[in-house]
PDB file of C-alpha atoms in Angstrom:
ATOM      1  CA  MET A   1      -2.026 -14.008 -15.197  1.00  0.00           C
ATOM      2  CA  ILE A   2      -2.742 -11.309 -12.647  1.00  0.00           C
ATOM      3  CA  ARG A   3      -0.856 -11.689  -9.391  1.00  0.00           C
ATOM      4  CA  SER A   4      -1.510  -9.801  -6.218  1.00  0.00           C
ATOM      5  CA  ARG A   5       0.017  -9.654  -2.800  1.00  0.00           C
ATOM      6  CA  PRO A   6      -1.034  -8.022   0.449  1.00  0.00           C
ATOM      7  CA  VAL A   7       0.427  -4.689   1.474  1.00  0.00           C
ATOM      8  CA  GLU A   8       0.978  -4.169   5.174  1.00  0.00           C
ATOM      9  CA  ILE A   9       2.326  -1.032   6.826  1.00  0.00           C
ATOM     10  CA  ASP A  10       3.273  -1.183  10.515  1.00  0.00           C
ATOM     11  CA  GLY A  11       1.151  -4.299  11.014  1.00  0.00           C
ATOM     12  CA  ARG A  12      -1.874  -2.784   9.296  1.00  0.00           C
ATOM     13  CA  PHE A  13      -3.323  -4.440   6.179  1.00  0.00           C
ATOM     14  CA  VAL A  14      -3.932  -1.477   3.881  1.00  0.00           C
ATOM     15  CA  GLY A  15      -4.359  -2.956   0.408  1.00  0.00           C
ATOM     16  CA  VAL A  16      -2.981  -5.162  -2.322  1.00  0.00           C
ATOM     17  CA  ALA A  17      -0.267  -4.771  -4.922  1.00  0.00           C
ATOM     18  CA  VAL A  18      -1.246  -6.037  -8.366  1.00  0.00           C
ATOM     19  CA  THR A  19       1.453  -6.825 -10.928  1.00  0.00           C
ATOM     20  CA  GLN A  20       0.916  -4.858 -14.141  1.00  0.00           C
ATOM     21  CA  ASP A  21       3.416  -5.004 -17.006  1.00  0.00           C
ATOM     22  CA  GLY A  22       6.338  -5.531 -14.641  1.00  0.00           C
ATOM     23  CA  SER A  23       5.246  -2.758 -12.284  1.00  0.00           C
ATOM     24  CA  LEU A  24       2.963  -2.692  -9.255  1.00  0.00           C
ATOM     25  CA  ARG A  25      -0.418  -0.993  -8.990  1.00  0.00           C
ATOM     26  CA  PHE A  26      -1.692  -0.284  -5.484  1.00  0.00           C
ATOM     27  CA  ILE A  27      -5.343  -1.021  -4.638  1.00  0.00           C
ATOM     28  CA  ALA A  28      -6.385   0.400  -1.256  1.00  0.00           C
ATOM     29  CA  ILE A  29      -8.503  -1.619   1.146  1.00  0.00           C
ATOM     30  CA  ASP A  30      -8.070   0.744   4.087  1.00  0.00           C
ATOM     31  CA  PRO A  31      -9.722   4.133   3.411  1.00  0.00           C
ATOM     32  CA  ALA A  32      -6.728   5.881   4.997  1.00  0.00           C
ATOM     33  CA  ALA A  33      -4.516   4.552   2.177  1.00  0.00           C
ATOM     34  CA  ARG A  34      -6.677   5.876  -0.663  1.00  0.00           C
ATOM     35  CA  GLY A  35      -4.171   8.659  -1.313  1.00  0.00           C
ATOM     36  CA  ALA A  36      -1.929   6.064  -2.973  1.00  0.00           C
ATOM     37  CA  GLU A  37      -4.637   4.105  -4.796  1.00  0.00           C
ATOM     38  CA  GLY A  38      -4.187   3.474  -8.496  1.00  0.00           C
ATOM     39  CA  ILE A  39      -0.598   4.667  -8.615  1.00  0.00           C
ATOM     40  CA  ILE A  40       1.823   2.477 -10.565  1.00  0.00           C
ATOM     41  CA  PHE A  41       5.149   1.866  -8.839  1.00  0.00           C
ATOM     42  CA  PRO A  42       8.413   0.497 -10.270  1.00  0.00           C
ATOM     43  CA  THR A  43       9.424  -1.279  -7.045  1.00  0.00           C
ATOM     44  CA  PRO A  44       7.836  -2.575  -3.831  1.00  0.00           C
ATOM     45  CA  ALA A  45       9.984  -0.143  -1.819  1.00  0.00           C
ATOM     46  CA  ALA A  46       8.630   2.856  -3.757  1.00  0.00           C
ATOM     47  CA  MET A  47       5.093   1.628  -3.155  1.00  0.00           C
ATOM     48  CA  GLN A  48       5.712   1.128   0.576  1.00  0.00           C
ATOM     49  CA  ARG A  49       7.086   4.691   0.906  1.00  0.00           C
ATOM     50  CA  ARG A  50       4.106   6.260  -0.877  1.00  0.00           C
ATOM     51  CA  VAL A  51       1.495   4.212   0.972  1.00  0.00           C
ATOM     52  CA  ARG A  52       3.163   5.064   4.299  1.00  0.00           C
ATOM     53  CA  ALA A  53       3.070   8.757   3.322  1.00  0.00           C
ATOM     54  CA  ALA A  54      -0.629   8.471   2.412  1.00  0.00           C
ATOM     55  CA  LEU A  55      -1.356   7.017   5.846  1.00  0.00           C
ATOM     56  CA  GLN A  56       0.576   9.812   7.545  1.00  0.00           C
ATOM     57  CA  GLU A  57      -1.335  12.414   5.519  1.00  0.00           C
ATOM     58  CA  THR A  58      -4.606  11.232   7.082  1.00  0.00           C
ATOM     59  CA  GLY A  59      -3.370  12.171  10.537  1.00  0.00           C
ATOM     60  CA  LEU A  60      -4.480   8.856  12.020  1.00  0.00           C
ATOM     61  CA  PRO A  61      -2.166   7.352  14.637  1.00  0.00           C
ATOM     62  CA  PRO A  62      -0.117   4.352  13.462  1.00  0.00           C
ATOM     63  CA  VAL A  63      -1.419   0.928  14.359  1.00  0.00           C
ATOM     64  CA  ARG A  64       1.028  -1.022  16.503  1.00  0.00           C
ATOM     65  CA  GLN A  65       1.677  -4.721  16.143  1.00  0.00           C
ATOM     66  CA  ALA A  66       0.587  -6.964  18.989  1.00  0.00           C
ATOM     67  CA  GLY A  67       3.320  -8.556  21.044  1.00  0.00           C
TER      68      GLY A  67
END
């Protein structure tokens, strides 16, 4: 069974993590996160770091959470 979960960085929904053979594959929803798309990660923390870096590489300002 394929399982997926949302990936959110700084309150911004950027894609989904799909479980693949015990690892995680990142699928970008936000075009700014495409720099990390398709990469297979061993841990959620590794994926979060790379996706965050991909967002920073675009030069777009971070989205702030409401509240």
